Coordinates of C-alpha atoms in Angstrom, one line a residue:
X1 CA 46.1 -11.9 -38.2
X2 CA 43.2 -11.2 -36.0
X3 CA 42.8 -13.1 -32.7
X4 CA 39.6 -14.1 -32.3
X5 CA 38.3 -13.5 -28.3
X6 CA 34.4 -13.6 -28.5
X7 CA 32.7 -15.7 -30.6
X8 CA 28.9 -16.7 -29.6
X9 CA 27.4 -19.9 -30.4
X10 CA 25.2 -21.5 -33.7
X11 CA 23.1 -18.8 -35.0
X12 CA 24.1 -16.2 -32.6
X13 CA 26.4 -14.0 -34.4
X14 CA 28.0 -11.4 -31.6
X15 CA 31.5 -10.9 -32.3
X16 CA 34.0 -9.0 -31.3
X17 CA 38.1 -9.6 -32.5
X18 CA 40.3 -7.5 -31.0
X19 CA 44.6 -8.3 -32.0
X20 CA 47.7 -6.4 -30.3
X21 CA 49.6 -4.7 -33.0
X22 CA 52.9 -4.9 -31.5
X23 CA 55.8 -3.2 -33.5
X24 CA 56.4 -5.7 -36.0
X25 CA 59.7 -6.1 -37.8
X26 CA 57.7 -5.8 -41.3
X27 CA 54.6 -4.1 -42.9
X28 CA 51.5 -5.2 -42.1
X29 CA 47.8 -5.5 -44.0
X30 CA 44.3 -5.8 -44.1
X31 CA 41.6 -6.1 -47.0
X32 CA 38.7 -5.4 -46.5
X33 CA 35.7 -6.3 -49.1
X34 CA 31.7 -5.8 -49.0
X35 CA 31.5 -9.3 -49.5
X36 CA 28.9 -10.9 -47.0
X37 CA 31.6 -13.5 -45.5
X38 CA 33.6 -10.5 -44.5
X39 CA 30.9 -8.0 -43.0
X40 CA 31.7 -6.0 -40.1
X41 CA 33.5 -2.9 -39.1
X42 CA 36.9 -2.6 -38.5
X43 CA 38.8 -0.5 -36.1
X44 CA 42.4 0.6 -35.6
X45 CA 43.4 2.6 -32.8
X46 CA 47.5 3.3 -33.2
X47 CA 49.2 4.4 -30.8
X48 CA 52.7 5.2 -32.7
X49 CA 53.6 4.3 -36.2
X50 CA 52.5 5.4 -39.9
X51 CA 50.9 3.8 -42.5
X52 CA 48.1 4.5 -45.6
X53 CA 44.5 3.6 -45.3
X54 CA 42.8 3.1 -48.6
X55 CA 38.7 3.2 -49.1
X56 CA 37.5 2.4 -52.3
X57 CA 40.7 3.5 -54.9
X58 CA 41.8 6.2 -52.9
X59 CA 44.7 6.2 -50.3
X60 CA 46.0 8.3 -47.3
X61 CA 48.8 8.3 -45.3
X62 CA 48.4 8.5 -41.3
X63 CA 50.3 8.4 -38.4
X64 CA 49.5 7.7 -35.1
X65 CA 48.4 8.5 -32.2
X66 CA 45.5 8.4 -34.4
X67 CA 42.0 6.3 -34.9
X68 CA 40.7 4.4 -38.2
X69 CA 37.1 3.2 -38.6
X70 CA 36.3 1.7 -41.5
X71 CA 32.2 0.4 -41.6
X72 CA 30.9 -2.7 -42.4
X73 CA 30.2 -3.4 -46.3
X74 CA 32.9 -1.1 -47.2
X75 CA 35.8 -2.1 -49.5
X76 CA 39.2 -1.0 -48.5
X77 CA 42.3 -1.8 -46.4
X78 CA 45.0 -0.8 -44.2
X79 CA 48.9 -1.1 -44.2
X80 CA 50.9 -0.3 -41.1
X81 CA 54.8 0.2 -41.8
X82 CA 57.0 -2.1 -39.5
X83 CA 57.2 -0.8 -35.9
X84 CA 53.8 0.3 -35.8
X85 CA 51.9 -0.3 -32.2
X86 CA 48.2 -0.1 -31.3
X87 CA 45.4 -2.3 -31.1
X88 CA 43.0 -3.6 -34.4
X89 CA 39.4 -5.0 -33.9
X90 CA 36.6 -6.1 -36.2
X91 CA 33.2 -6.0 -34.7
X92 CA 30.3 -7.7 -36.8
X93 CA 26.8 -6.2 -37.0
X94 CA 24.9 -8.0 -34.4
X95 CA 27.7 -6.9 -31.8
X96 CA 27.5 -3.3 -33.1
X97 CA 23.4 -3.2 -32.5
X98 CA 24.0 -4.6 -29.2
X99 CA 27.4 -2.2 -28.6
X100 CA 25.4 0.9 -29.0
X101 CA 23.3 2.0 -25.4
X102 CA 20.2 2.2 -25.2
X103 CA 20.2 5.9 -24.6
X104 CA 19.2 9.7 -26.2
X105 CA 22.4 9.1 -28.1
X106 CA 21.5 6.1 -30.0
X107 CA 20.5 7.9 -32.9
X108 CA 23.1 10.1 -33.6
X109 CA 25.6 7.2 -32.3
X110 CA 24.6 4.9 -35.0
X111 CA 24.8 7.3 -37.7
X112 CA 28.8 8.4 -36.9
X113 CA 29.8 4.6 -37.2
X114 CA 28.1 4.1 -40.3
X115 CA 30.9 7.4 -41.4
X116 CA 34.8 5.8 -41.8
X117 CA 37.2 7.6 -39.9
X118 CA 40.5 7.9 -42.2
X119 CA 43.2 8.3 -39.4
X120 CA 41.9 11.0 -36.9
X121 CA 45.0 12.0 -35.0
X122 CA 44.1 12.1 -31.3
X123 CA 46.0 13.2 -28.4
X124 CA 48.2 10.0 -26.9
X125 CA 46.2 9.8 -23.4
X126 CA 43.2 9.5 -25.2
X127 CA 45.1 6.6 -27.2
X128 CA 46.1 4.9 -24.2
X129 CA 42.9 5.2 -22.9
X130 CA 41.2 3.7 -25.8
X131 CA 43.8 0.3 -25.9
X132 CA 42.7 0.0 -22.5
X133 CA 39.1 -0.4 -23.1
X134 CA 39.9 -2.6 -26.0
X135 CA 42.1 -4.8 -23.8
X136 CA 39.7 -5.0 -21.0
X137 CA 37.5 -6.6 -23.8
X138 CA 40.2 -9.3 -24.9
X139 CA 41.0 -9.8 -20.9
X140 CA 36.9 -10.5 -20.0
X141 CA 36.6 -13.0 -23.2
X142 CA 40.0 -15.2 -22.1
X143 CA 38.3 -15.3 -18.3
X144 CA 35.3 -16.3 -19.4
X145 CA 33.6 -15.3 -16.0
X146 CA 30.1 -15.0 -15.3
X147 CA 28.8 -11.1 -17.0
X148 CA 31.3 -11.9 -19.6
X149 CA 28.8 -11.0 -22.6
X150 CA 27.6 -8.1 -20.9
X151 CA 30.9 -6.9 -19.5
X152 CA 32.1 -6.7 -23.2
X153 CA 29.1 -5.3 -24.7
X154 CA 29.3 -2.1 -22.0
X155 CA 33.0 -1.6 -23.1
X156 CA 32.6 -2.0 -26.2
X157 CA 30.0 0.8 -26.2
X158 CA 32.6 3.0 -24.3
X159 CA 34.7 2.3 -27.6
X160 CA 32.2 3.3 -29.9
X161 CA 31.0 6.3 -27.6
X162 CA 34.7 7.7 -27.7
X163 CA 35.2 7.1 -31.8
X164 CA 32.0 9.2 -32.2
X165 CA 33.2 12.1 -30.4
X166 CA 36.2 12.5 -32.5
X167 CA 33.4 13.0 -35.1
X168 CA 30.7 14.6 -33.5
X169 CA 29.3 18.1 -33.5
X170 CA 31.0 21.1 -31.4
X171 CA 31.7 20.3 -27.8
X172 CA 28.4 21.4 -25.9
X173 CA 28.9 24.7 -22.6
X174 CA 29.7 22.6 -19.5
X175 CA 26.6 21.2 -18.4
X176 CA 25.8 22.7 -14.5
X177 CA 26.7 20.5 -11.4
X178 CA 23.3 20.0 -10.3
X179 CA 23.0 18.2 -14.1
X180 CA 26.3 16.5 -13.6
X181 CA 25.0 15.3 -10.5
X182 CA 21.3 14.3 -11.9
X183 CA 23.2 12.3 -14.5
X184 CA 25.6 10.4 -13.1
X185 CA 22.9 9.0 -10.5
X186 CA 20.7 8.2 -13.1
X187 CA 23.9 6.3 -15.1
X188 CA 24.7 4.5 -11.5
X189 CA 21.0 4.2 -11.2
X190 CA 21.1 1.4 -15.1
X191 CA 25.6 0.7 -14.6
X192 CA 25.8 0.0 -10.8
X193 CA 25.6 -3.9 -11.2
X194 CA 28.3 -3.7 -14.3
X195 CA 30.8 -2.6 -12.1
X196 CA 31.6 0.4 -13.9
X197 CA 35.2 2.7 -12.7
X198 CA 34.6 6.2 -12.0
X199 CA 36.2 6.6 -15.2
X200 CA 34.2 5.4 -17.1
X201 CA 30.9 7.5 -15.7
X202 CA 33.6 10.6 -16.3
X203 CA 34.2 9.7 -20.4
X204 CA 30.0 8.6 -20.8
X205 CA 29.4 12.1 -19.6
X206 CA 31.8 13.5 -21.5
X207 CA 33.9 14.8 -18.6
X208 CA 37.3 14.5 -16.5
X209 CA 37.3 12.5 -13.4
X210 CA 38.6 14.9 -11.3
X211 CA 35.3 17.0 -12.3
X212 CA 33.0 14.2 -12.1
X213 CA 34.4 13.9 -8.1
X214 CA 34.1 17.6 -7.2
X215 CA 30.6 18.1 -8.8
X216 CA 29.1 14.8 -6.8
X217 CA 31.8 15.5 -3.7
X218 CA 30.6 19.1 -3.5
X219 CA 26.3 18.2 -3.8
X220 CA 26.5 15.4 -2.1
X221 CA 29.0 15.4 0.2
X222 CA 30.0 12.3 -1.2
X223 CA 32.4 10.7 -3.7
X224 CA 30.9 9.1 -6.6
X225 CA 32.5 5.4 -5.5
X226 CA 30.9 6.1 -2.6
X227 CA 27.4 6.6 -4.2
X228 CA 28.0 3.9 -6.7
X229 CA 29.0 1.6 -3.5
X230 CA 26.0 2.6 -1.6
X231 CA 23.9 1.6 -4.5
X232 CA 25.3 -1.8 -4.8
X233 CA 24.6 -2.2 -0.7
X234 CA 21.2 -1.2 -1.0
X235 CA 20.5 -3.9 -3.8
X236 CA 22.4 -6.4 -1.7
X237 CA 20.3 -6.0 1.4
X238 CA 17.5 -6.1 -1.0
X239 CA 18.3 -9.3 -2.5
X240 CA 19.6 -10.5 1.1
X241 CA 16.1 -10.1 2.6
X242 CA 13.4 -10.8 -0.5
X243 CA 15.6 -12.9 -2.4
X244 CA 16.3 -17.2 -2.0
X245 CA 19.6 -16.5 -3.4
X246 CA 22.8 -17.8 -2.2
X247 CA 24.9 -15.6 -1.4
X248 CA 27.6 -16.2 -3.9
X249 CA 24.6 -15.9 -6.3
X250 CA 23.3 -12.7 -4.9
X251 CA 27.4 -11.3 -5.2
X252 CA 27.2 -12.5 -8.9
X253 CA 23.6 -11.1 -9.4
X254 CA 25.6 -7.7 -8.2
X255 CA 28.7 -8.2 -10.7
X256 CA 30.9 -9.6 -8.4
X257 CA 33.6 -11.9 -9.7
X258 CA 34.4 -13.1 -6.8
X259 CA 31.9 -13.9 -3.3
X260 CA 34.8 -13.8 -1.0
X261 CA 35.0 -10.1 -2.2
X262 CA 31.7 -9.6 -2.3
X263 CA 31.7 -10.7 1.9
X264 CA 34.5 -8.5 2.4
X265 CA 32.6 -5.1 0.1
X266 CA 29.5 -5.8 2.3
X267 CA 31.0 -6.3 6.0
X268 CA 33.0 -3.1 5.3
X269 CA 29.7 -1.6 4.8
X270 CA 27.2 -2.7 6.9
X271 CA 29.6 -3.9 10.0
X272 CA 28.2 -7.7 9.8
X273 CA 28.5 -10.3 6.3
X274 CA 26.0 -10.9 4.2
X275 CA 25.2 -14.4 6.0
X276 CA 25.1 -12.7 9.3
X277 CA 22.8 -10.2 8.0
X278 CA 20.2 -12.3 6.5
X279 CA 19.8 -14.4 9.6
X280 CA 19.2 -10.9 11.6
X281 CA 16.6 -10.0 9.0
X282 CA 15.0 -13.1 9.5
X283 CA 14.9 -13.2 13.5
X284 CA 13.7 -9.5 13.2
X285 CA 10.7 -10.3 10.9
X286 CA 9.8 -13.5 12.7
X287 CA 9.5 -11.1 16.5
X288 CA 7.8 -8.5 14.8
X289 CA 3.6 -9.1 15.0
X290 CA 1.9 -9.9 11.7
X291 CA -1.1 -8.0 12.5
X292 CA -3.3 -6.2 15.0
X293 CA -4.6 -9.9 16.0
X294 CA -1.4 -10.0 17.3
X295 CA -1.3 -7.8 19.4
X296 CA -2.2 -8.1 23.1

């Protein structure tokens, strides 16, 4: 029943399965066992519908919106009545240690997804918003552009991120805007070249968008595309002047999908493209005297 959308080569085990559940005329199931051909972790995130999760020999009804998370090496299942919609993934173990950032929130990360979560209702923005990410994952596998491995590992983290904060400790005072700001440069600073949306600095941080923009609007005069754009230009012209690179290679080295894009992101920029630039850089350099021998 699951669609398979990531599946690495021989001896590389990173997957990630991610299946529409798309209001079906008739009940649906999963069993799960602690058997090693079936480890992994599962996840449900319903978006409408009811059903009964089971863990071990003891059942309970849900309804969405709501989230399940069963871990891996659990024993357990999941029936969805007829009409139910949302989205179901597994996620095997070598995809979850990659899934988790690198971050002060490892730790704490890592312990909540190792907890179930037995149908935790949740409002239905935050729903939506979860499908998405899920989606974006099953959309970047079928493409099969450059990034792809990367591009679902970040999402995938977002996923995990937002089931751990429906299980997490007490939501935190508001953090000041000069930290807002601090953080968010140092997030653009390690996510610039994965193309992340605004939105997704906002729900890393733990905040709305439209906060997010007025914090980094109001310190920096600036909005926070703006900053992450800037970011991406200064590596560009880096790569442009130290770098052999093509320059479709330098706009994939960036995240780019696409180079014709990447010309058109960079001549809105810097008022020249990329190829135009490089030559400049290299006529500049070449009348500009090596050393005081030089010099007359």
């Amino acid at each position: 029943m699951i669609e398979q959308v990531m599946r690495a080569g021989p001896g590389r085990a990173l997957d990630v399965e991610v299946d529409d559940i798309a209001g079906s005329l008739s009940a649906a199931e999963w069993e799960f066992s602690a058997e090693r051909r079936q480890a992994g972790a599962h996840g449900f995130v319903l978006a409408s519908g009811s059903g009964t999760v089971r863990l071990g020999g003891v059942a309970s009804a849900i309804e969405g919106p709501c989230v399940i998370w069963l871990p891996s090496g659990i024993t357990g299942g999941v029936r969805l009545e007829a009409g139910a919609r949302g989205v179901a993934m597994t996620v095997s173990d070598a995809a979850l240690g990659r899934g988790v950032p690198a971050s002060s929130i490892s730790a704490p990360l890592r312990q909540a997804i190792d907890r179930p979560l037995l149908g935790m209702r949740i409002e239905s923005a935050t729903a939506r918003a979860m499908i998405r990410d899920l989606e974006d994952i099953r959309r970047e596998a079928l493409e099969d552009l450059p990034g792809m491995r990367e591009a679902i590992m970040n999402r995938l983290g977002l996923v995990l991120i937002a089931f751990w904060r429906l299980d997490s400790v007490p939501i935190q005072p508001q953090a000041a805007p000069r930290v807002l700001v601090q953080n968010f440069m140092q997030l653009v600073e390690l996510n610039a070249r994965e193309q992340w949306r605004v939105a997704d600095y906002a729900r890393v941080m733990g905040i709305s968008s439209d906060r997010l923009t007025t914090a980094i609007r109001r310190a920096t005069g600036q909005s926070p595309l703006e900053l992450v754009h800037g970011r991406l230009l200064q590596d560009a012209e880096s790569l442009l002047e130290r770098s052999s690179l093509q320059v479709r290679e330098v706009a994939d080295a960036l995240g780019f999908r696409d180079a014709g894009y990447f010309n058109r992101f960079f001549s809105r920029l810097k008022g020249v493209p990329p190829g135009r630039f490089r030559q400049q850089v290299r006529i500049s350099s070449m009348r500009e005297p090596d050393s005081f021998a030089a010099w007359p």
